[in-house]
Amino acid sequence: DGGITQSPKYLFRKEGQNVTLSCEQNLNHDAMYWYRQDPGQGLRLIYYSQIVNDFQKGDIAEGYSVSREKKESFPLTVTSAQKNPTAFYLCASSGQGLPNYGYTFGSGTRLTVV
Amino acid sequence: AQSVTQLGSHVSVSEGALVLLRCNYSSSVPPYLFWYVQYPNQGLQLLLKYTSAATLVKGINGFEAEFKKSETSFHLTKPSAHMSDAAEYFCVVSLMEYGNKLVFGAGTILRVKS
């Protein structure tokens, strides 16, 4: 079945460490997105990519980095510059030029700083 | 400017009672509108979407929503709540001025009492 796979489901990070969250999709979607979710704040867009080898900053990109070397993969790195990284991270994808179809979401990664 | 507003961060209903989750949007052009549901520690699942074909939209699990342009609203309803409906619900808009990216409301947590 087609879908989006996020790994790991739970991740613990020490202060000052960089960590990378994986997102893989087999839906042949062009666009991929990373969101951060905090209680009571909905989802906030971190980065998005509409095509391979191209990506744009979202609303809260500081302290994060991404790459899009393959259509299927859009990993997110949470760097030590992100001062408050504890959150639930969601990856999503959509077909290019199809805004009325919405997004398909992965099951999320919960990151905790210890 | 807030593009989508969900009234009430928490809603509590009794099992079998009507569910009404309120959503208003701000846009000069009718957007694409969606409702997503999120169960604890999971990703988001599409409940229903409005794409201008019909103002009353039926979704999964017995939910429906009505687009009212004059009120700029897209409230979600279900005639009879079930315990399994307890989750967080997000009203989402896709706006041309945001490059058709999705903009999320803050979410409403639905509690169903037995």
mmCIF file of C-alpha atoms in Angstrom:
data_model
loop_
_atom_site.group_PDB
_atom_site.id
_atom_site.type_symbol
_atom_site.label_atom_id
_atom_site.label_comp_id
_atom_site.label_asym_id
_atom_site.label_seq_id
_atom_site.Cartn_x
_atom_site.Cartn_y
_atom_site.Cartn_z
ATOM 1 C CA ASP A 1 0.000 0.000 0.000
ATOM 2 C CA GLY A 2 1.178 3.532 -0.737
ATOM 3 C CA GLY A 3 1.897 5.849 2.121
ATOM 4 C CA ILE A 4 4.383 7.858 4.119
ATOM 5 C CA THR A 5 6.759 6.300 6.608
ATOM 6 C CA GLN A 6 8.339 8.325 9.371
ATOM 7 C CA SER A 7 11.075 6.957 11.585
ATOM 8 C CA PRO A 8 11.817 6.648 14.375
ATOM 9 C CA LYS A 9 8.495 6.975 16.208
ATOM 10 C CA TYR A 10 10.251 8.232 19.352
ATOM 11 C CA LEU A 11 13.603 10.012 19.484
ATOM 12 C CA PHE A 12 15.600 11.355 22.390
ATOM 13 C CA ARG A 13 18.225 14.033 21.933
ATOM 14 C CA LYS A 14 20.843 15.369 24.271
ATOM 15 C CA GLU A 15 21.489 19.074 24.508
ATOM 16 C CA GLY A 16 23.791 20.223 21.698
ATOM 17 C CA GLN A 17 23.216 17.221 19.443
ATOM 18 C CA ASN A 18 21.948 17.206 15.899
ATOM 19 C CA VAL A 19 19.361 14.562 15.048
ATOM 20 C CA THR A 20 17.798 13.548 11.741
ATOM 21 C CA LEU A 21 14.184 12.488 11.273
ATOM 22 C CA SER A 22 13.402 10.272 8.319
ATOM 23 C CA CYS A 23 10.436 10.653 5.953
ATOM 24 C CA GLU A 24 9.893 8.328 2.979
ATOM 25 C CA GLN A 25 6.901 8.190 0.625
ATOM 26 C CA ASN A 26 5.948 5.771 -2.162
ATOM 27 C CA LEU A 27 2.984 7.780 -3.454
ATOM 28 C CA ASN A 28 4.936 9.339 -6.326
ATOM 29 C CA HIS A 29 4.065 12.755 -4.876
ATOM 30 C CA ASP A 30 6.130 15.734 -5.967
ATOM 31 C CA ALA A 31 5.644 17.913 -2.889
ATOM 32 C CA MET A 32 6.691 17.106 0.661
ATOM 33 C CA TYR A 33 6.337 19.037 3.896
ATOM 34 C CA TRP A 34 7.572 19.062 7.472
ATOM 35 C CA TYR A 35 5.379 20.337 10.282
ATOM 36 C CA ARG A 36 5.960 20.829 13.963
ATOM 37 C CA GLN A 37 3.084 20.284 16.378
ATOM 38 C CA ASP A 38 2.913 21.735 19.886
ATOM 39 C CA PRO A 39 -0.142 21.515 22.155
ATOM 40 C CA GLY A 40 -2.734 24.185 21.380
ATOM 41 C CA GLN A 41 -0.812 25.601 18.411
ATOM 42 C CA GLY A 42 -1.949 23.455 15.519
ATOM 43 C CA LEU A 43 0.666 22.558 12.936
ATOM 44 C CA ARG A 44 3.384 24.976 11.924
ATOM 45 C CA LEU A 45 5.264 24.608 8.655
ATOM 46 C CA ILE A 46 9.040 24.141 8.968
ATOM 47 C CA TYR A 47 10.193 23.417 5.398
ATOM 48 C CA TYR A 48 8.627 22.249 2.179
ATOM 49 C CA SER A 49 9.836 20.956 -1.156
ATOM 50 C CA GLN A 50 7.838 21.010 -4.366
ATOM 51 C CA ILE A 51 10.429 19.266 -6.515
ATOM 52 C CA VAL A 52 13.632 17.273 -6.161
ATOM 53 C CA ASN A 53 16.742 19.327 -5.309
ATOM 54 C CA ASP A 54 14.658 22.331 -4.259
ATOM 55 C CA PHE A 55 13.113 23.357 -0.956
ATOM 56 C CA GLN A 56 11.823 26.487 0.763
ATOM 57 C CA LYS A 57 11.639 27.717 4.336
ATOM 58 C CA GLY A 58 8.304 27.655 6.065
ATOM 59 C CA ASP A 59 7.175 29.744 9.008
ATOM 60 C CA ILE A 60 9.585 28.340 11.623
ATOM 61 C CA ALA A 61 12.706 27.167 9.738
ATOM 62 C CA GLU A 62 15.321 28.479 12.184
ATOM 63 C CA GLY A 63 17.325 25.656 13.738
ATOM 64 C CA TYR A 64 16.244 23.103 11.133
ATOM 65 C CA SER A 65 17.670 21.888 7.827
ATOM 66 C CA VAL A 66 16.416 19.589 5.070
ATOM 67 C CA SER A 67 17.508 17.955 1.835
ATOM 68 C CA ARG A 68 15.595 16.574 -1.142
ATOM 69 C CA GLU A 69 17.995 14.445 -3.148
ATOM 70 C CA LYS A 70 15.348 11.877 -4.098
ATOM 71 C CA LYS A 71 11.658 12.258 -4.834
ATOM 72 C CA GLU A 72 10.792 9.654 -2.211
ATOM 73 C CA SER A 73 12.797 11.091 0.671
ATOM 74 C CA PHE A 74 12.724 14.354 2.649
ATOM 75 C CA PRO A 75 14.793 14.065 5.854
ATOM 76 C CA LEU A 76 14.683 16.778 8.513
ATOM 77 C CA THR A 77 17.685 17.604 10.696
ATOM 78 C CA VAL A 78 17.061 19.292 14.010
ATOM 79 C CA THR A 79 20.262 21.155 14.797
ATOM 80 C CA SER A 80 21.690 22.327 18.089
ATOM 81 C CA ALA A 81 20.614 25.844 17.095
ATOM 82 C CA GLN A 82 16.970 24.878 17.682
ATOM 83 C CA LYS A 83 16.487 26.003 21.273
ATOM 84 C CA ASN A 84 13.235 24.223 21.992
ATOM 85 C CA PRO A 85 13.110 21.090 19.840
ATOM 86 C CA THR A 86 10.834 18.962 22.010
ATOM 87 C CA ALA A 87 7.708 18.474 19.879
ATOM 88 C CA PHE A 88 5.792 16.113 17.618
ATOM 89 C CA TYR A 89 7.021 16.266 14.016
ATOM 90 C CA LEU A 90 4.824 15.362 11.079
ATOM 91 C CA CYS A 91 5.810 14.788 7.475
ATOM 92 C CA ALA A 92 3.281 15.109 4.651
ATOM 93 C CA SER A 93 3.144 14.891 0.882
ATOM 94 C CA SER A 94 0.864 15.986 -1.941
ATOM 95 C CA GLY A 95 0.591 15.672 -5.693
ATOM 96 C CA GLN A 96 1.965 18.730 -7.442
ATOM 97 C CA GLY A 97 -0.686 21.175 -8.592
ATOM 98 C CA LEU A 98 -3.468 19.384 -6.773
ATOM 99 C CA PRO A 99 -4.390 21.660 -3.867
ATOM 100 C CA ASN A 100 -7.884 20.255 -3.627
ATOM 101 C CA TYR A 101 -6.650 16.791 -2.688
ATOM 102 C CA GLY A 102 -5.105 17.818 0.604
ATOM 103 C CA TYR A 103 -2.094 16.101 2.074
ATOM 104 C CA THR A 104 -1.198 12.575 3.129
ATOM 105 C CA PHE A 105 0.487 12.465 6.531
ATOM 106 C CA GLY A 106 2.955 10.143 8.157
ATOM 107 C CA SER A 107 2.399 8.865 11.690
ATOM 108 C CA GLY A 108 4.861 11.297 13.229
ATOM 109 C CA THR A 109 8.056 11.353 15.281
ATOM 110 C CA ARG A 110 8.024 12.516 18.884
ATOM 111 C CA LEU A 111 11.322 14.221 19.737
ATOM 112 C CA THR A 112 12.307 14.796 23.347
ATOM 113 C CA VAL A 113 15.378 16.606 24.619
ATOM 114 C CA VAL A 114 16.900 14.922 27.657
ATOM 115 C CA ALA B 1 -3.548 37.487 9.679
ATOM 116 C CA GLN B 2 -5.307 34.394 10.970
ATOM 117 C CA SER B 3 -6.619 32.444 7.988
ATOM 118 C CA VAL B 4 -8.605 29.836 9.896
ATOM 119 C CA THR B 5 -10.120 30.005 13.368
ATOM 120 C CA GLN B 6 -11.518 27.127 15.338
ATOM 121 C CA LEU B 7 -13.855 28.204 18.127
ATOM 122 C CA GLY B 8 -13.215 26.223 21.276
ATOM 123 C CA SER B 9 -10.000 24.373 21.979
ATOM 124 C CA HIS B 10 -11.965 21.705 23.879
ATOM 125 C CA VAL B 11 -15.482 20.418 23.273
ATOM 126 C CA SER B 12 -17.206 17.831 25.457
ATOM 127 C CA VAL B 13 -20.351 15.919 24.456
ATOM 128 C CA SER B 14 -22.211 12.920 25.766
ATOM 129 C CA GLU B 15 -22.267 9.704 23.793
ATOM 130 C CA GLY B 16 -25.180 9.867 21.348
ATOM 131 C CA ALA B 17 -25.349 13.666 21.375
ATOM 132 C CA LEU B 18 -24.787 16.010 18.447
ATOM 133 C CA VAL B 19 -21.200 16.951 17.677
ATOM 134 C CA LEU B 20 -20.612 20.496 16.417
ATOM 135 C CA LEU B 21 -17.068 21.789 15.870
ATOM 136 C CA ARG B 22 -16.868 25.335 14.592
ATOM 137 C CA CYS B 23 -14.509 26.720 11.961
ATOM 138 C CA ASN B 24 -14.328 30.114 10.289
ATOM 139 C CA TYR B 25 -11.906 31.184 7.607
ATOM 140 C CA SER B 26 -10.747 34.529 6.269
ATOM 141 C CA SER B 27 -10.239 34.781 2.539
ATOM 142 C CA SER B 28 -11.562 36.998 -0.232
ATOM 143 C CA VAL B 29 -11.684 33.999 -2.542
ATOM 144 C CA PRO B 30 -13.448 30.772 -1.501
ATOM 145 C CA PRO B 31 -10.637 28.426 -0.544
ATOM 146 C CA TYR B 32 -10.364 24.705 -0.505
ATOM 147 C CA LEU B 33 -11.362 23.531 2.969
ATOM 148 C CA PHE B 34 -10.630 20.352 4.857
ATOM 149 C CA TRP B 35 -11.240 18.687 8.195
ATOM 150 C CA TYR B 36 -8.607 16.330 9.515
ATOM 151 C CA VAL B 37 -8.728 14.096 12.598
ATOM 152 C CA GLN B 38 -5.791 13.109 14.779
ATOM 153 C CA TYR B 39 -5.798 10.316 17.332
ATOM 154 C CA PRO B 40 -3.170 10.415 20.117
ATOM 155 C CA ASN B 41 0.403 10.029 18.907
ATOM 156 C CA GLN B 42 -0.675 9.475 15.323
ATOM 157 C CA GLY B 43 -0.639 11.389 12.079
ATOM 158 C CA LEU B 44 -3.576 13.251 10.595
ATOM 159 C CA GLN B 45 -6.328 11.540 8.644
ATOM 160 C CA LEU B 46 -8.550 13.328 6.149
ATOM 161 C CA LEU B 47 -12.205 13.401 7.244
ATOM 162 C CA LEU B 48 -13.670 15.408 4.392
ATOM 163 C CA LYS B 49 -12.935 18.222 1.963
ATOM 164 C CA TYR B 50 -14.790 21.045 0.226
ATOM 165 C CA THR B 51 -13.732 21.764 -3.339
ATOM 166 C CA SER B 52 -16.718 23.850 -4.568
ATOM 167 C CA ALA B 53 -18.672 20.929 -6.034
ATOM 168 C CA ALA B 54 -21.299 20.920 -3.250
ATOM 169 C CA THR B 55 -21.771 23.022 -0.142
ATOM 170 C CA LEU B 56 -22.719 20.051 2.054
ATOM 171 C CA VAL B 57 -19.852 17.621 2.218
ATOM 172 C CA LYS B 58 -20.084 14.136 3.654
ATOM 173 C CA GLY B 59 -17.007 12.470 5.061
ATOM 174 C CA ILE B 60 -15.937 9.320 6.805
ATOM 175 C CA ASN B 61 -17.262 8.022 10.133
ATOM 176 C CA GLY B 62 -20.606 9.818 9.739
ATOM 177 C CA PHE B 63 -19.182 13.349 9.779
ATOM 178 C CA GLU B 64 -20.309 16.121 7.479
ATOM 179 C CA ALA B 65 -19.592 19.820 7.032
ATOM 180 C CA GLU B 66 -21.424 22.661 5.346
ATOM 181 C CA PHE B 67 -19.682 25.470 3.504
ATOM 182 C CA LYS B 68 -21.433 28.804 4.083
ATOM 183 C CA LYS B 69 -19.846 31.564 2.062
ATOM 184 C CA SER B 70 -21.943 34.325 3.642
ATOM 185 C CA GLU B 71 -20.695 33.301 7.091
ATOM 186 C CA THR B 72 -17.203 32.231 5.932
ATOM 187 C CA SER B 73 -17.758 29.076 7.931
ATOM 188 C CA PHE B 74 -17.166 25.352 7.523
ATOM 189 C CA HIS B 75 -18.513 23.754 10.703
ATOM 190 C CA LEU B 76 -18.147 20.009 11.264
ATOM 191 C CA THR B 77 -21.096 18.004 12.561
ATOM 192 C CA LYS B 78 -22.098 14.476 13.438
ATOM 193 C CA PRO B 79 -25.640 13.616 14.572
ATOM 194 C CA SER B 80 -24.648 11.104 17.254
ATOM 195 C CA ALA B 81 -21.270 10.989 18.980
ATOM 196 C CA HIS B 82 -19.508 7.708 19.585
ATOM 197 C CA MET B 83 -16.758 7.064 22.095
ATOM 198 C CA SER B 84 -14.372 6.371 19.227
ATOM 199 C CA ASP B 85 -14.835 9.960 17.985
ATOM 200 C CA ALA B 86 -12.692 11.277 20.845
ATOM 201 C CA ALA B 87 -9.719 12.881 19.109
ATOM 202 C CA GLU B 88 -8.345 16.239 17.991
ATOM 203 C CA TYR B 89 -9.909 17.829 14.926
ATOM 204 C CA PHE B 90 -8.261 20.359 12.644
ATOM 205 C CA CYS B 91 -9.927 22.720 10.224
ATOM 206 C CA VAL B 92 -7.575 23.431 7.334
ATOM 207 C CA VAL B 93 -7.601 25.819 4.385
ATOM 208 C CA SER B 94 -5.658 25.837 1.148
ATOM 209 C CA LEU B 95 -5.188 29.391 -0.050
ATOM 210 C CA MET B 96 -3.845 30.598 -3.384
ATOM 211 C CA GLU B 97 -2.086 33.471 -1.658
ATOM 212 C CA TYR B 98 -0.087 30.897 0.306
ATOM 213 C CA GLY B 99 0.903 28.993 -2.803
ATOM 214 C CA ASN B 100 -1.883 26.482 -2.132
ATOM 215 C CA LYS B 101 -0.089 25.239 0.976
ATOM 216 C CA LEU B 102 -2.318 24.105 3.799
ATOM 217 C CA VAL B 103 -2.896 26.412 6.757
ATOM 218 C CA PHE B 104 -4.066 24.709 9.942
ATOM 219 C CA GLY B 105 -6.377 25.876 12.654
ATOM 220 C CA ALA B 106 -5.236 25.441 16.242
ATOM 221 C CA GLY B 107 -7.326 22.299 16.676
ATOM 222 C CA THR B 108 -10.296 21.275 18.814
ATOM 223 C CA ILE B 109 -10.050 18.350 21.199
ATOM 224 C CA LEU B 110 -13.322 16.430 21.310
ATOM 225 C CA ARG B 111 -14.145 14.526 24.471
ATOM 226 C CA VAL B 112 -17.022 12.042 24.482
ATOM 227 C CA LYS B 113 -18.570 11.188 27.841
ATOM 228 C CA SER B 114 -20.292 7.891 28.487
#
